[in-house]
Tab-separated table of C-alpha atoms in Angstrom:
chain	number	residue	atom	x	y	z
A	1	UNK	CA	-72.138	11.925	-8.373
A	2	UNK	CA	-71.305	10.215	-5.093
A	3	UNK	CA	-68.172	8.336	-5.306
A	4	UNK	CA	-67.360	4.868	-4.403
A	5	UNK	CA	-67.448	4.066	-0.162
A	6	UNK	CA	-63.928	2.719	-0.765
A	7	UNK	CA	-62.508	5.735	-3.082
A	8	UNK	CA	-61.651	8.062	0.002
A	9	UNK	CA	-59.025	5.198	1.356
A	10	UNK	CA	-57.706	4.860	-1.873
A	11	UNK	CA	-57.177	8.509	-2.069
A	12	UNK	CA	-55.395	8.486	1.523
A	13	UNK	CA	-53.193	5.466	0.410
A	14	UNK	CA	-51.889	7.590	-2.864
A	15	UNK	CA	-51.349	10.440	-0.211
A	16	UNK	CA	-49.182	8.603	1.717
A	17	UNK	CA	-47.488	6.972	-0.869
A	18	UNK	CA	-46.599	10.749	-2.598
A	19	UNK	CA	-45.436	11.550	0.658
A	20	UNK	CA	-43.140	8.884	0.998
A	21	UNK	CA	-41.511	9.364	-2.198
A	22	UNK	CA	-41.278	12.912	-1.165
A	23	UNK	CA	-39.002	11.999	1.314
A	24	UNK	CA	-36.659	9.748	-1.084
A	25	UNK	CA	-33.225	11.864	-0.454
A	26	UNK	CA	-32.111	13.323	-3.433
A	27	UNK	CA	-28.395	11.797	-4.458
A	28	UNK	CA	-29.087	8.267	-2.182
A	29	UNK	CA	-27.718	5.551	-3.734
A	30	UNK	CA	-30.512	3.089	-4.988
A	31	UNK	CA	-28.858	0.262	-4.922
A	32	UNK	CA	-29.143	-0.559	-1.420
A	33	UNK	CA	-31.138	-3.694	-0.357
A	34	UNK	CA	-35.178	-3.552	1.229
A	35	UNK	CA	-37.982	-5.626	2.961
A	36	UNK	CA	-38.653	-7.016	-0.559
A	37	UNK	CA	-35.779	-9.612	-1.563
A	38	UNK	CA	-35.712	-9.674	-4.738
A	39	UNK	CA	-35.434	-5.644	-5.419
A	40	UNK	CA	-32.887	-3.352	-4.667
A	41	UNK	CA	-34.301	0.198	-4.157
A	42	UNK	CA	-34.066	0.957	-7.834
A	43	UNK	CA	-36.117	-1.846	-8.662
A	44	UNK	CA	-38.363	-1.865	-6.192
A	45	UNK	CA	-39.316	1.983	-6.592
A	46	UNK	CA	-39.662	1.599	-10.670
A	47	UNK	CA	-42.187	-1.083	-9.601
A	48	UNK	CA	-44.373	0.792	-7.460
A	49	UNK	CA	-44.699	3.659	-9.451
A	50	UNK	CA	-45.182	1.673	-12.195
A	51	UNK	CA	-48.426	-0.526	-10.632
A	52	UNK	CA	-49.590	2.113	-8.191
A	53	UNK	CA	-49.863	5.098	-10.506
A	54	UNK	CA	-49.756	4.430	-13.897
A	55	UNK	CA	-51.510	1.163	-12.795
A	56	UNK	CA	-53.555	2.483	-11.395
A	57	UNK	CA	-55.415	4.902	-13.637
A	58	UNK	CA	-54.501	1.977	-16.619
A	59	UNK	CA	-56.811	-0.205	-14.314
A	60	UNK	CA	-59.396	2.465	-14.342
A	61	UNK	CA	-59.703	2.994	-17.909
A	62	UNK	CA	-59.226	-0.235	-18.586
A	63	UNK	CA	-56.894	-0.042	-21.195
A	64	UNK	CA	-53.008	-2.091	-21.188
A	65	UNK	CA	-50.015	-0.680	-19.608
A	66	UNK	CA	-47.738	0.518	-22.466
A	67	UNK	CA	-44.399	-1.858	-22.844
A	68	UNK	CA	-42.729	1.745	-22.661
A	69	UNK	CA	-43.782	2.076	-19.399
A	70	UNK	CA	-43.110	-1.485	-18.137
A	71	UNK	CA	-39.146	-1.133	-19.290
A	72	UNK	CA	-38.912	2.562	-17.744
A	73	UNK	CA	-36.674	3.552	-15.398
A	74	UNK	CA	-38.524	6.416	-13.557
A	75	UNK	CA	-35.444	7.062	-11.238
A	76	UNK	CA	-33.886	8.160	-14.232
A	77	UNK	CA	-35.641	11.549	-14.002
A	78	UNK	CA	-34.593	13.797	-11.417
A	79	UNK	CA	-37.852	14.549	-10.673
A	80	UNK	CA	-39.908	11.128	-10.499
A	81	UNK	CA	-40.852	11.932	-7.043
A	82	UNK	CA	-43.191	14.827	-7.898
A	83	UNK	CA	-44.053	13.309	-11.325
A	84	UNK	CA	-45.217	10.231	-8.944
A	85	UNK	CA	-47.243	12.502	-7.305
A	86	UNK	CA	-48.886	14.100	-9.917
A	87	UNK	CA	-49.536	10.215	-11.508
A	88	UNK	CA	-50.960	9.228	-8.423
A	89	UNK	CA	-53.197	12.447	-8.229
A	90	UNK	CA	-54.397	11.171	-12.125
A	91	UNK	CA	-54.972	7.810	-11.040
A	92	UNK	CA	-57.266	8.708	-7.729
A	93	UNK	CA	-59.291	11.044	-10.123
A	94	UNK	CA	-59.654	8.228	-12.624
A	95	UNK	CA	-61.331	6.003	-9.962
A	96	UNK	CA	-63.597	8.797	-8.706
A	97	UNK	CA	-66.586	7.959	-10.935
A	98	UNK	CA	-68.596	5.210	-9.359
A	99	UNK	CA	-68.631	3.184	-12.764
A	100	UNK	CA	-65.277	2.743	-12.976
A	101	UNK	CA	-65.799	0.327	-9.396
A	102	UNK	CA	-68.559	-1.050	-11.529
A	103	UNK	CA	-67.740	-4.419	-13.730
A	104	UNK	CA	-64.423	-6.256	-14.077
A	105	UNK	CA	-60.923	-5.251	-15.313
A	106	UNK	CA	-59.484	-7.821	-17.655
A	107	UNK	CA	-55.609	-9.103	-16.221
A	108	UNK	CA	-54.535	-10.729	-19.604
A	109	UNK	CA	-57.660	-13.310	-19.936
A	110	UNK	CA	-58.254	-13.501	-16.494
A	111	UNK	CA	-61.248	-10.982	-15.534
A	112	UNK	CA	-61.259	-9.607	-12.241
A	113	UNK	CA	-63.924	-7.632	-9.955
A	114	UNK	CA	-62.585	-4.008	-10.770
A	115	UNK	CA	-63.200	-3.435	-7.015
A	116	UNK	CA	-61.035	-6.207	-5.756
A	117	UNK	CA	-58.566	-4.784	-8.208
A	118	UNK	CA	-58.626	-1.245	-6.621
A	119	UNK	CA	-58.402	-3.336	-3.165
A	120	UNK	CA	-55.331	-4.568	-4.332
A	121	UNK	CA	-53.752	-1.525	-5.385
A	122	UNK	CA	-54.432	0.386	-2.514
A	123	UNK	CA	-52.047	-2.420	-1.111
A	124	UNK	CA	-49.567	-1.954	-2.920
A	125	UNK	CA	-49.770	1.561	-2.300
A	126	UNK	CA	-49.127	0.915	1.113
A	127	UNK	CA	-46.908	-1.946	1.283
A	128	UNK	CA	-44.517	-1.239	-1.321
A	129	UNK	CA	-44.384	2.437	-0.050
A	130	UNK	CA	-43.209	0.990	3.480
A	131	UNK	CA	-40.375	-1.366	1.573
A	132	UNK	CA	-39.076	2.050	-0.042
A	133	UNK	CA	-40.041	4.065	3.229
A	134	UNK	CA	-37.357	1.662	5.331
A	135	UNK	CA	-35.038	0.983	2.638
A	136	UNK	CA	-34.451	4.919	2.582
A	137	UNK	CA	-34.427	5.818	5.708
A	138	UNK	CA	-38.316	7.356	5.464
A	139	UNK	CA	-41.521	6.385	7.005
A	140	UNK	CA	-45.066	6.191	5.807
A	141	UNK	CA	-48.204	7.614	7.389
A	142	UNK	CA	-51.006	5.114	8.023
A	143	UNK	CA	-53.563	6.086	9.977
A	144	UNK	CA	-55.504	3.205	12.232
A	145	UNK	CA	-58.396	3.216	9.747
A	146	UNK	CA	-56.085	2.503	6.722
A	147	UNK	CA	-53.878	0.245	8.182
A	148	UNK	CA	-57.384	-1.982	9.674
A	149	UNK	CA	-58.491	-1.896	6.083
A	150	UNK	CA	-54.531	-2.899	5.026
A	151	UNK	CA	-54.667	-6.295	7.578
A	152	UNK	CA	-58.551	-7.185	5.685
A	153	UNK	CA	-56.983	-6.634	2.313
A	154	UNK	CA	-54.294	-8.663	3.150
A	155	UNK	CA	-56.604	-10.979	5.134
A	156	UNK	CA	-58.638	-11.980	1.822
A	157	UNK	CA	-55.100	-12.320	-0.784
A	158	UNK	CA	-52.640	-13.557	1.602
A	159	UNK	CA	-52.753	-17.296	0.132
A	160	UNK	CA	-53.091	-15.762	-3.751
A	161	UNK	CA	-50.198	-13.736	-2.690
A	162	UNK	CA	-48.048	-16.695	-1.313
A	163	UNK	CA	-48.758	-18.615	-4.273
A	164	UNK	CA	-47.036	-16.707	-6.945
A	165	UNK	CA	-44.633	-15.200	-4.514
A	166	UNK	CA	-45.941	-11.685	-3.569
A	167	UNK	CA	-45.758	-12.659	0.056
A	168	UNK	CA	-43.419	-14.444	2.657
A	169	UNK	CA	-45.154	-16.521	5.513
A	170	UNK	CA	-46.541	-13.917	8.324
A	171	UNK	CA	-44.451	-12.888	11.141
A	172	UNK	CA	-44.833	-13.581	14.615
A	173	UNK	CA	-45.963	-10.001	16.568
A	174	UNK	CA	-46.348	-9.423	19.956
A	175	UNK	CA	-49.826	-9.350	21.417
A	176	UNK	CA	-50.041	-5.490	22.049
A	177	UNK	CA	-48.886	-4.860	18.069
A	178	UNK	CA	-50.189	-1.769	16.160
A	179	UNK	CA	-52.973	-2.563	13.561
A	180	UNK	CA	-50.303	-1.774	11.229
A	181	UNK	CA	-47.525	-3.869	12.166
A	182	UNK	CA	-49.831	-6.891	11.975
A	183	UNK	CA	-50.944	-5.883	8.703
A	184	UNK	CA	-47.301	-5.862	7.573
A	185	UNK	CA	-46.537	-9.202	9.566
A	186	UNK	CA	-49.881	-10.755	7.900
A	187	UNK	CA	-48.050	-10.611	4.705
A	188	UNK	CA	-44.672	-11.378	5.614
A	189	UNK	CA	-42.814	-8.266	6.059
A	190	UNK	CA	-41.083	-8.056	9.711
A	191	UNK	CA	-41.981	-4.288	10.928
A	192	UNK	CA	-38.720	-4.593	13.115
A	193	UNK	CA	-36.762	-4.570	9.468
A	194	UNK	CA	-33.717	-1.934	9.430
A	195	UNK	CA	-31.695	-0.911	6.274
């Protein structure tokens, strides 16, 4: 079984995403602000463990995201950051049969290509795990080839994204910026952002 062309990144994006919870210190205060305005750490981490791991593999097996799981507060648990991980390991392995990619994935009446829904996650994989990344104190690991594929995904929902919300205006870079920084400046988050 040969999986999908796009499952590898998706698989690097959940890596970096474990590895930024990793880092999360243990005892920090969550109430501090981040990139994202309208969540304080707390908020902003229950969110993207929610979306990017449970999600995730929900997405995958197509099946709704229990309300249980939608109310949760995973910082609650001492130890969400290795639980995280181990989600995010379930969710990878959910997408590694080619069907899954196969088809759409149903978002409450509105159907969606089940590959521009994986697209989308990987994302938020990334995004979301630089807003927690800066907000405590961490960093996330994109290499060039994930962060080109970042700036195309953002590329193709920036204007869905500023519709609802999801993303600010894009920020002004210099010329010589990373593939990464523009990717982050594409959909609205300043890379020059400190805590």
């Amino acid at each position: 079984m040969n999986a999908h062309p796009m499952h590898p990144f998706l698989a690097r994006a959940a890596s970096a995403a474990a590895g930024v919870a990793a880092a999360v210190p243990a005892g920090r205060p969550l109430d501090a602000p981040t990139p994202c305005t309208e969540f304080d750490t707390r908020a902003l981490i229950n969110h993207w463990v929610l979306y990017t791991s449970h999600g995730l593999e929900h997405r995958a097996r197509r099946t709704e995201l229990p309300e249980e799981l939608v109310s949760r507060d995973f910082t609650a648990d001492a130890d969400w950051r290795s639980a995280y991980a181990a989600r995010l390991e379930r969710a990878v392995a959910a997408w590694a049969d080619p069907a899954v990619w196969e088809g759409d994935v149903d978002l409450g009446g509105a159907p969606v290509p089940a590959v521009g829904i994986a697209r989308m996650l990987l994302l938020e994989l990334l995004l979301h795990g630089w807003d927690v990344a800066l907000a405590t104190g961490g960093r996330i690991e994109v290499d060039e080839e994930l962060a080109l594929l970042a700036g195309e995904i953002v590329a193709e929902n920036a204007e869905l994204y500023r519709q609802y919300a999801g993303f600010a205006e894009s920020v002004a870079l210099p010329e010589d910026a990373s593939a990464w920084d523009r990717a982050l400046a594409a959909s609205g988050r300043d890379p020059r952002w400190k805590a």
